[in-house]
Coordinates of C-alpha atoms and ligand atoms in Angstrom, one line a residue:
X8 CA 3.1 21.2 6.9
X9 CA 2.4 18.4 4.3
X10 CA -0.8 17.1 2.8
X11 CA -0.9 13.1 2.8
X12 CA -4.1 11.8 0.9
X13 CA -5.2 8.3 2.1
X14 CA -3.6 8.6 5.3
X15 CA -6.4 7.0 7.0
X16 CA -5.5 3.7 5.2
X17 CA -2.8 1.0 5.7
X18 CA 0.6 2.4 4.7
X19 CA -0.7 6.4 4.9
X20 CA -1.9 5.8 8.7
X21 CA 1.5 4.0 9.5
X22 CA 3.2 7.0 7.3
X23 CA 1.5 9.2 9.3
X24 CA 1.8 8.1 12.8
X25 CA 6.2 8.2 11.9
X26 CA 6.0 11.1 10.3
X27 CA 4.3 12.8 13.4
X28 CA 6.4 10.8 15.7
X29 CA 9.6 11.8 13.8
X30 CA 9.5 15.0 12.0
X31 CA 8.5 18.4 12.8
X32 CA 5.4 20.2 11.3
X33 CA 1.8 19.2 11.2
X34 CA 0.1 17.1 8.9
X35 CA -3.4 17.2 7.1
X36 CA -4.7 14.1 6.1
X37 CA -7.1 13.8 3.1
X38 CA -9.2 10.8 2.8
X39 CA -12.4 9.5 2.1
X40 CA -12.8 6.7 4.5
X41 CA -13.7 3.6 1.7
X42 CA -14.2 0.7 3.5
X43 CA -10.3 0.6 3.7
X44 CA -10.1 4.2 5.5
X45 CA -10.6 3.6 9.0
X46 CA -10.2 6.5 11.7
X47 CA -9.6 3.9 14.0
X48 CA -5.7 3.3 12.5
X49 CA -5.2 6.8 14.0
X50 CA -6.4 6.8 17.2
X51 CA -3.1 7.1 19.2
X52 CA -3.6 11.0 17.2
X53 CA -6.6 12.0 19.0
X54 CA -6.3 15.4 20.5
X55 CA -3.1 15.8 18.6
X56 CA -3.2 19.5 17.1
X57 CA -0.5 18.2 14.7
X58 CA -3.2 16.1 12.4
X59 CA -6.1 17.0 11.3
X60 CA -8.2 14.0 9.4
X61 CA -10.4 15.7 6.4
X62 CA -12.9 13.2 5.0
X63 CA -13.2 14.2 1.5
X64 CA -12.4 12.5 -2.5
X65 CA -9.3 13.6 -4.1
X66 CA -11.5 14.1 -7.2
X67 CA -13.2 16.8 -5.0
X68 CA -11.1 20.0 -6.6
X69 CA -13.2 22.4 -5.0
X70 CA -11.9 20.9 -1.6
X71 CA -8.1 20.0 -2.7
X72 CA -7.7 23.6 -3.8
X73 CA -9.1 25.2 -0.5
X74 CA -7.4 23.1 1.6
X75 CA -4.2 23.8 -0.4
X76 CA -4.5 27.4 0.2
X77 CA -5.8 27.5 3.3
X78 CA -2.7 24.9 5.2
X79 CA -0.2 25.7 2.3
X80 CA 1.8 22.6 2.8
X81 CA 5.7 22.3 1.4
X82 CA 4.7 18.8 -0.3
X83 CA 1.8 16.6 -1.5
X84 CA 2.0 12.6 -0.3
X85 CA 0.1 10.7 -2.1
X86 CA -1.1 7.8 -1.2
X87 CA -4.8 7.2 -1.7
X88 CA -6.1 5.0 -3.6
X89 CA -8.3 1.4 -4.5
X90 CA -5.5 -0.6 -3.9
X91 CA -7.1 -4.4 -4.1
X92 CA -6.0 -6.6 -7.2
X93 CA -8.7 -8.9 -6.9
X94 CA -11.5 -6.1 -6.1
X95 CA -10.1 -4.3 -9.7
X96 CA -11.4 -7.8 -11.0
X97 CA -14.7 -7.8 -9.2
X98 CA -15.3 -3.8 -9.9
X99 CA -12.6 -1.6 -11.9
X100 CA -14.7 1.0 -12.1
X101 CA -13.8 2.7 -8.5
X102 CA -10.3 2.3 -9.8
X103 CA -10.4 4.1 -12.7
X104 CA -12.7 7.1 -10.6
X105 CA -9.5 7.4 -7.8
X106 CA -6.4 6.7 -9.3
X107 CA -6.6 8.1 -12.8
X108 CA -9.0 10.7 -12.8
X109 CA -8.3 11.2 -9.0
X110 CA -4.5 11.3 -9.4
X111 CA -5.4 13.4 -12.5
X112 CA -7.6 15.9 -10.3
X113 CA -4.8 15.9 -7.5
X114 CA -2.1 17.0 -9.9
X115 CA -4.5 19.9 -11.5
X116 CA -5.3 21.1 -8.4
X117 CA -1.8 20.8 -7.1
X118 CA 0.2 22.4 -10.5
X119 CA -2.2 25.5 -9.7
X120 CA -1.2 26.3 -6.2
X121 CA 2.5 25.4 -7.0
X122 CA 2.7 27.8 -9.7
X123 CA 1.3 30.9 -7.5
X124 CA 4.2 29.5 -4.9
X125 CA 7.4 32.4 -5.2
X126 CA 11.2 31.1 -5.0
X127 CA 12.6 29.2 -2.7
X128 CA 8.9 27.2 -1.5
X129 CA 8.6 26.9 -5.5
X130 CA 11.3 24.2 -6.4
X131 CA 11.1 23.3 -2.4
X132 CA 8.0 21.9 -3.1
X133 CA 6.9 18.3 -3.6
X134 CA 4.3 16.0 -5.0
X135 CA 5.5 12.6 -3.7
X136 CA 3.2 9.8 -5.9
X137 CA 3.2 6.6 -3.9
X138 CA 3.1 3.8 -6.5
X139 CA 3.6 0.2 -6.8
X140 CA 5.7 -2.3 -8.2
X141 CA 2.7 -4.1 -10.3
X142 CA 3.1 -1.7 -13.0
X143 CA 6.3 -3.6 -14.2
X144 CA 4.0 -6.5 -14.8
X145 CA 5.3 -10.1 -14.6
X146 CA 8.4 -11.9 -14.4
X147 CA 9.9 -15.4 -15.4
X148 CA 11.5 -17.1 -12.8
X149 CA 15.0 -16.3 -13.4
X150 CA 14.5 -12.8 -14.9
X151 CA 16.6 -10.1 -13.3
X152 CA 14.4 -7.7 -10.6
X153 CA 13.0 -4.6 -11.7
X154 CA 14.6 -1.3 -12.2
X155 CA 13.7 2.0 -12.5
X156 CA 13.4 1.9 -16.5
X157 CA 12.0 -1.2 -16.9
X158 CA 8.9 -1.0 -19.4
X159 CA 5.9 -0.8 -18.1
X160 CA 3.1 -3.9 -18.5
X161 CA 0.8 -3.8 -16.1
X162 CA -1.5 -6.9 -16.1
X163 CA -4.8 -6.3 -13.8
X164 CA -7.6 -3.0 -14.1
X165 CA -5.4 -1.9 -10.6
X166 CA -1.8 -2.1 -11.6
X167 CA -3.4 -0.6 -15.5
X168 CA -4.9 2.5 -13.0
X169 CA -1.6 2.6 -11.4
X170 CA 0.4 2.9 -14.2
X171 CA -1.7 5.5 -15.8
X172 CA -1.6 7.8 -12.9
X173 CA 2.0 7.3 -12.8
X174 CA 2.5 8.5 -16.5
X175 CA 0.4 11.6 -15.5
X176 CA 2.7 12.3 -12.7
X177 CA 5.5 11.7 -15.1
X178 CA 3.9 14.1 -17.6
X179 CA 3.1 17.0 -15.2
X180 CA 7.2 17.2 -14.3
X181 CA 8.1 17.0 -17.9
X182 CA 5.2 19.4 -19.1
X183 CA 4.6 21.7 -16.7
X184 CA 8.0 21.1 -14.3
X185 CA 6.1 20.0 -11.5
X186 CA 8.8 18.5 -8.8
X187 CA 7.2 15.3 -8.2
X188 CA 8.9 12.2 -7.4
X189 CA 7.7 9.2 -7.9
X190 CA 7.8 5.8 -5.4
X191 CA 7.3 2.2 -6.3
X192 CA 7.4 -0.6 -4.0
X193 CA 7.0 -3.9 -3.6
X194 CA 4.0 -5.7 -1.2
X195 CA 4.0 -4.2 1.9
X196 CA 2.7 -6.0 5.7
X197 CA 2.4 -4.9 9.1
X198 CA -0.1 -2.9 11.6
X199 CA -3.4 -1.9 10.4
X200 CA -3.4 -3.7 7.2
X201 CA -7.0 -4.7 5.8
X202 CA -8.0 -8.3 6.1
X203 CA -8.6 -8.8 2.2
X204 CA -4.8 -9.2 1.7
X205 CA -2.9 -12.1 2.0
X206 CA -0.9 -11.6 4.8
X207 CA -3.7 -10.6 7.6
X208 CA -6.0 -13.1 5.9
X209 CA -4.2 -15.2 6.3
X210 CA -3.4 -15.0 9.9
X211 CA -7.2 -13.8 11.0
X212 CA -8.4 -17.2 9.1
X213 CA -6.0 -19.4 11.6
X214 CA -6.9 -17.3 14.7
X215 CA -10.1 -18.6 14.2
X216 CA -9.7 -22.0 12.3
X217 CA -10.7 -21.4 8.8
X218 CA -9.5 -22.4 5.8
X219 CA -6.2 -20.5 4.2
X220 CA -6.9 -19.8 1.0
X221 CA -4.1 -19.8 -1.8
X222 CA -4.7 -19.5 -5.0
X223 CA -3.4 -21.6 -7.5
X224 CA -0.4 -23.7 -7.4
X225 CA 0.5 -21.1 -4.3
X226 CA 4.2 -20.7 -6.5
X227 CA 3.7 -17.1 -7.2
X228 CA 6.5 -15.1 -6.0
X229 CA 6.1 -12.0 -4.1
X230 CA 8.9 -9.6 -2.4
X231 CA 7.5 -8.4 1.1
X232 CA 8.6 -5.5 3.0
X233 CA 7.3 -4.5 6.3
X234 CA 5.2 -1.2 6.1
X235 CA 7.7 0.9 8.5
X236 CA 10.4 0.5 6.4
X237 CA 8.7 1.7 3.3
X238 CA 7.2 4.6 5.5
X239 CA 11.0 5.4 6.2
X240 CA 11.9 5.3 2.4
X241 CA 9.2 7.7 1.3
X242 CA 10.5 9.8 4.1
X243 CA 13.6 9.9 2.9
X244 CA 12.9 10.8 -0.8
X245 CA 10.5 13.5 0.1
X246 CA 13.0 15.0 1.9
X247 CA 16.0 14.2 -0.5
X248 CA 14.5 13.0 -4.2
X249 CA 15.6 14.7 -7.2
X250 CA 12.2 15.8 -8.9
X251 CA 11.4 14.3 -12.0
X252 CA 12.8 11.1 -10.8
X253 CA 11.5 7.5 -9.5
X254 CA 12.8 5.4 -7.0
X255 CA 12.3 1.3 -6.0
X256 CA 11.8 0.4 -2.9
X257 CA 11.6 -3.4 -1.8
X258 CA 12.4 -5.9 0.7
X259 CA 15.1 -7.9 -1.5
X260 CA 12.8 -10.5 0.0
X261 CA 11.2 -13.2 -2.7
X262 CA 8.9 -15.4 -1.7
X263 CA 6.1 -17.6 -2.5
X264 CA 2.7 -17.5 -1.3
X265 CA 2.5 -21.0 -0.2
X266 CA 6.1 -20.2 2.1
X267 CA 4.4 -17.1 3.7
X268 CA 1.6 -19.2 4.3
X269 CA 3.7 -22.1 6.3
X270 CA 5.5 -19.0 7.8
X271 CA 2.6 -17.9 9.7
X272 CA 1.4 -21.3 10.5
X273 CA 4.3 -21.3 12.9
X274 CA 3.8 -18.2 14.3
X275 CA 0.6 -19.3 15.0
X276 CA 1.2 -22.6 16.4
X277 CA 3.6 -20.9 19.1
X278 CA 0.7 -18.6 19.7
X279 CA -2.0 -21.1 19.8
X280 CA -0.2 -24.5 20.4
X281 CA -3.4 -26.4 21.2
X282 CA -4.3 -25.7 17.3
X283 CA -1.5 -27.0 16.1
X284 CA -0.4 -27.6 13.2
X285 CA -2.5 -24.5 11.2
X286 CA -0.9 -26.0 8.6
X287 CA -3.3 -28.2 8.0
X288 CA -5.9 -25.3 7.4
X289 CA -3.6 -24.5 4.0
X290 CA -5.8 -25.5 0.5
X291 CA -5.4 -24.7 -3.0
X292 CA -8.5 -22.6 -4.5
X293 CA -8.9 -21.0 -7.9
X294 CA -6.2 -19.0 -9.4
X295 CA -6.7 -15.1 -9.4
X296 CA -7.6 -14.3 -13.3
X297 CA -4.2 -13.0 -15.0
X298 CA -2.6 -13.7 -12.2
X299 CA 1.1 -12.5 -12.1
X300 CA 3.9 -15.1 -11.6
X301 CA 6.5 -13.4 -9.8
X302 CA 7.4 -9.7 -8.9
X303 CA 11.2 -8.4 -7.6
X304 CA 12.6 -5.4 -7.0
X305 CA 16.1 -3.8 -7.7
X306 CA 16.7 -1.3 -5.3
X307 CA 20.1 -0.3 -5.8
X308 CA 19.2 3.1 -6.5
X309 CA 17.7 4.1 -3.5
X310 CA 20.2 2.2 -1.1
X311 CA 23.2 4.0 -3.4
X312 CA 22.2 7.5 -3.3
X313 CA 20.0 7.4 0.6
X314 CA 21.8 5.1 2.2
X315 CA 18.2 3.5 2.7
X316 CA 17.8 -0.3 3.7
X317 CA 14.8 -1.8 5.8
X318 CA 15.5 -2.8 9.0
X319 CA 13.2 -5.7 9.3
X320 CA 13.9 -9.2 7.8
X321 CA 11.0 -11.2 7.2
X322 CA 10.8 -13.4 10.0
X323 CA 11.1 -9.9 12.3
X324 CA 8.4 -7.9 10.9
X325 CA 6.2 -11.2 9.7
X326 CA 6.1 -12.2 14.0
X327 CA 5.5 -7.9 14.5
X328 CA 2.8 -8.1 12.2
X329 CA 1.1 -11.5 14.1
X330 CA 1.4 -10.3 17.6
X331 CA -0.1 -7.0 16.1
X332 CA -3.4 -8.9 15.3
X333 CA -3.2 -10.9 18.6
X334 CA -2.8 -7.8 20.6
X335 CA -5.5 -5.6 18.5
X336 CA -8.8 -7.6 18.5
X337 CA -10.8 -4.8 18.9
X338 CA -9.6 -3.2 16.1
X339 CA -10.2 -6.8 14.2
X340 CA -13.5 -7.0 15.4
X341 CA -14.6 -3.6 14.1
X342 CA -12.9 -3.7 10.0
X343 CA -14.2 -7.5 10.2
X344 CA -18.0 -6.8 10.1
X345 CA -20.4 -5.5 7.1
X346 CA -19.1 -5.0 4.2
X347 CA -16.0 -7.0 5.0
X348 CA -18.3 -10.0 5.2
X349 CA -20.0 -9.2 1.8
X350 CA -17.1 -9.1 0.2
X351 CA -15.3 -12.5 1.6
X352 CA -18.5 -14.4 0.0
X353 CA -18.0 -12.1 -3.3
X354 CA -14.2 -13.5 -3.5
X355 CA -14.5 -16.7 -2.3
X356 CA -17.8 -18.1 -2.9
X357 CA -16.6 -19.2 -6.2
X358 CA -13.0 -20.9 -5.2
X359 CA -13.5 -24.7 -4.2
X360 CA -11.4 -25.5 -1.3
X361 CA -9.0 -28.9 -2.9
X362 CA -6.0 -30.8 -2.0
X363 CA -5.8 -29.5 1.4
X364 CA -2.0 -29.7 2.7
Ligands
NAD408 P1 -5.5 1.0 1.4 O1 -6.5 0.5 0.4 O2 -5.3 0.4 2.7 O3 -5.8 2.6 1.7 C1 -6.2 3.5 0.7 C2 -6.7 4.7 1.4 O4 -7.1 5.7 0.3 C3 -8.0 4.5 2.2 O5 -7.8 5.1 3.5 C4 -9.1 5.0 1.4 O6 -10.2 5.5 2.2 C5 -8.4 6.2 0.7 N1 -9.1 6.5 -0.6 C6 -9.6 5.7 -1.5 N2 -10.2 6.4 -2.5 C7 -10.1 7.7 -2.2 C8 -10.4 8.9 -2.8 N3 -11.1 8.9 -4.0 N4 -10.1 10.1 -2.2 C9 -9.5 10.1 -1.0 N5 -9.1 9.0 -0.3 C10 -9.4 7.8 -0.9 O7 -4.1 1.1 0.5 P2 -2.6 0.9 1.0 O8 -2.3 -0.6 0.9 O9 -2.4 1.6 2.2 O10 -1.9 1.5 -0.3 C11 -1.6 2.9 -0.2 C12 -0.9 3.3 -1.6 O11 0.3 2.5 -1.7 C13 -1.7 3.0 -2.8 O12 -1.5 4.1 -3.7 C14 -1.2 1.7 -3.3 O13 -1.3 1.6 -4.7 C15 0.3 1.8 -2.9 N6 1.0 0.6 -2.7 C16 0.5 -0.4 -1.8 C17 1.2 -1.5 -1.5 C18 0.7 -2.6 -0.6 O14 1.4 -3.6 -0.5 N7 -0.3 -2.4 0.1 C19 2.5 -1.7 -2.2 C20 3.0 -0.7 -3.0 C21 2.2 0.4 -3.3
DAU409 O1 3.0 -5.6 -5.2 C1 2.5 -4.5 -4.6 C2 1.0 -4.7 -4.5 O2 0.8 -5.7 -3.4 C3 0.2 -3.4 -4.1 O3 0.4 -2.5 -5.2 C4 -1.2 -3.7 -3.9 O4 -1.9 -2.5 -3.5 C5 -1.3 -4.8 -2.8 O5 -2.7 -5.1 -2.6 C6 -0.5 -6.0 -3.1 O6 -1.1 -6.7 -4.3 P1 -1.1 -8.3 -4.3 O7 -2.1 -8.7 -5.3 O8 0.3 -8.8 -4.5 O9 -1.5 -8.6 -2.8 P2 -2.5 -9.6 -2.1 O10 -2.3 -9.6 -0.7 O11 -3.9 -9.5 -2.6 O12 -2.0 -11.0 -2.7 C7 -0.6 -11.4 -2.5 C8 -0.4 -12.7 -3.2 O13 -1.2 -13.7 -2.5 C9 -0.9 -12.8 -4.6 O14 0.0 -13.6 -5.4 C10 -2.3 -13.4 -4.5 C11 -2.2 -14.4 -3.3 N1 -3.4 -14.6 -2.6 C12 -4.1 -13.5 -2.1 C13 -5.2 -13.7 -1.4 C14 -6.1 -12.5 -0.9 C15 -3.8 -15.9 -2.2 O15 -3.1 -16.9 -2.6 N2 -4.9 -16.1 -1.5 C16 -5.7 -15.0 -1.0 O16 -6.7 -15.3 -0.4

């Protein structure tokens, strides 16, 4: 039995449905359903005794510690949290409420029950911390990727709150001898992944003719890696991380925003030829404040001692992830409403469309 928290969202409810379809033991799944929880990423689940979805905060101790003691799971995943870059401009508040003091809450609640836990379940036990490759901050062009002891700099209220939970993960090994591993990847795409990022922006604006937003010169570098594959890496260092330790995981897959925006453009003109090209929906709008330039990650460390490498190029998981979205509209419809809505006006209102391509 493991406890995931935010398994409800994009990457926990893809961890989630592998982890039930692959491995043994049941899972309960902590989240709060923010607008990016949404029960409906878990539906194929429903009447499976093997999950059990809890709606509940993380900073909710009271709660954490019951259901600790009452499913006694052999590891914490955590994955919860406000995960937005540009909603940590809007509004860092939430971001310093769920991942510091929540991640701080989380780590109390979870150093208690592991230190009533006897030998072997003791240093069997696991607090996996899913974090991200932001808290590195930016690099030049031809800087080498990051590694595992690469300083950290983050640059935006979300990749600041990520760090800081990281270093109290970090602390509560070192302090207290907590086995917790740490995770940091790089940007993640695929099934179920909220319309405010780029990638399912992206292709929901073509599906329906609007404008593609990118911001600034569109040059800023990303490293994508479909969501399965990183679901497969955190498998694999639950099950086989040294505690104490961090690992990079990424898709050895740079790329700029204005290329992953022509590379959906083609997916979607073979999906919808008589709109062709969508590249003509592609414009330049204002830059994200403190935008960072480029992100890479080294991932030798995983790959050498797990043998771990993700199985889908870019092109593979990128035409997954569009036939996805054609093939779900339902679930579109529903995450596309309300407070979606308020906050496409809150981002974009203020970015001119210019120079469209
Ligand atoms: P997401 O925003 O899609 O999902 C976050 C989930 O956490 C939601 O289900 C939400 O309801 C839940 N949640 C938020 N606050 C909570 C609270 N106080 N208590 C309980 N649940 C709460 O995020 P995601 O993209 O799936 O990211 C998951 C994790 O992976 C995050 O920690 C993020 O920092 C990290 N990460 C994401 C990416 C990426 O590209 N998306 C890359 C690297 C790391
Ligand atoms: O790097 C890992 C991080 O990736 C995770 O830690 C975050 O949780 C996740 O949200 C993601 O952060 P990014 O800021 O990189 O993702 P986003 O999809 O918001 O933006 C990707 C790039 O695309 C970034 O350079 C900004 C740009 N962008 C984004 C949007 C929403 C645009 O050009 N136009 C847009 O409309």
């Amino acid at each position: 039995m493991i406890l995931v928290t935010g398994g409800a969202g994009f990457i926990g409810s893809n961890f989630v449905l592998q982890w039930i379809a692959h491995e043994s033991g049941p899972v309960v799944n902590l989240d709060k359903l923010t607008y990016a929880g949404n029960p409906d990423n878990l539906a194929d689940l429903k009447g499976d005794t093997r999950h059990l979805l809890v709606r509940g905060d993380i900073n909710d101790r009271a709660l954490v510690g019951k259901l600790l003691r009452e499913h006694r799971p052999r590891a914490i995943v955590h994955f919860a949290a406000e995960s937005h870059v540009d909603r940590s401009i809007h509004g860092p508040t939430d971001f310093v409420h769920t991942n510091i003091l929540g991640t701080f809450s989380l780590l109390e609640e979870a150093r208690s029950f592991w230190s009533e836990l006897k030998e072997p379940d003791r240093s069997g036990f696991r607090f996996l911390h899913v974090s991200t490759d932001e808290v590195y901050g930016s690099l030049a062009p031809h800087d080498p990727a990051f590694t595992e002891t690469t300083p950290y700099a983050p640059n935006s209220p979300y990749a600041a709150s990520k760090a800081a939970s990281d270093h109290l993960v970090r602390s509560y090994h070192h302090t207290y001898g907590l086995p917790t591993v740490t995770t940091n990847c790089s940007n993640n795409y695929g099934p179920y992944q909220f319309p405010e990022k780029l990638i399912p922006l992206m292709v929901l604006n073509g599906l329906r003719r609007k404008p593609l937003p990118v911001y600034g010169d569109g040059q800023n570098v990303r490293d994508w890696l479909y969501v399965e594959d990183h679901c497969v890496a955190v498998r694999l260092v639950l099950g086989k991380g040294r505690a104490g330790e961090t690992y990079n995981i990424g898709g050895r897959c740079e790329m700029t925003n204005l290329e992953v925006a022509r590379a959906i453009c083609v997916l979607l003109d073979e999906a919808r030829p008589r709109d062709a090209p969508h590249e003509k929906l592609i414009g330049f709008v204002k830059d994200r404040p403190g935008h960072d330039r480029r992100y890479a990650m080294d991932t030798r460390k995983i790959e050498a001692e797990f043998g771990w490498k993700p199985k889908e190029s870019f092109a593979t998981g990128l035409r997954k992830t569009v036939e996805w979205y054609l093939d779900n509209a339902k679930w579109v419809e529903r995450v596309t409403s309300g407070e979606y809505q308020r906050w496409i006006e809150a981002n974009y209102s203020n970015r001119e469309m210019g120079n469209r391509k």
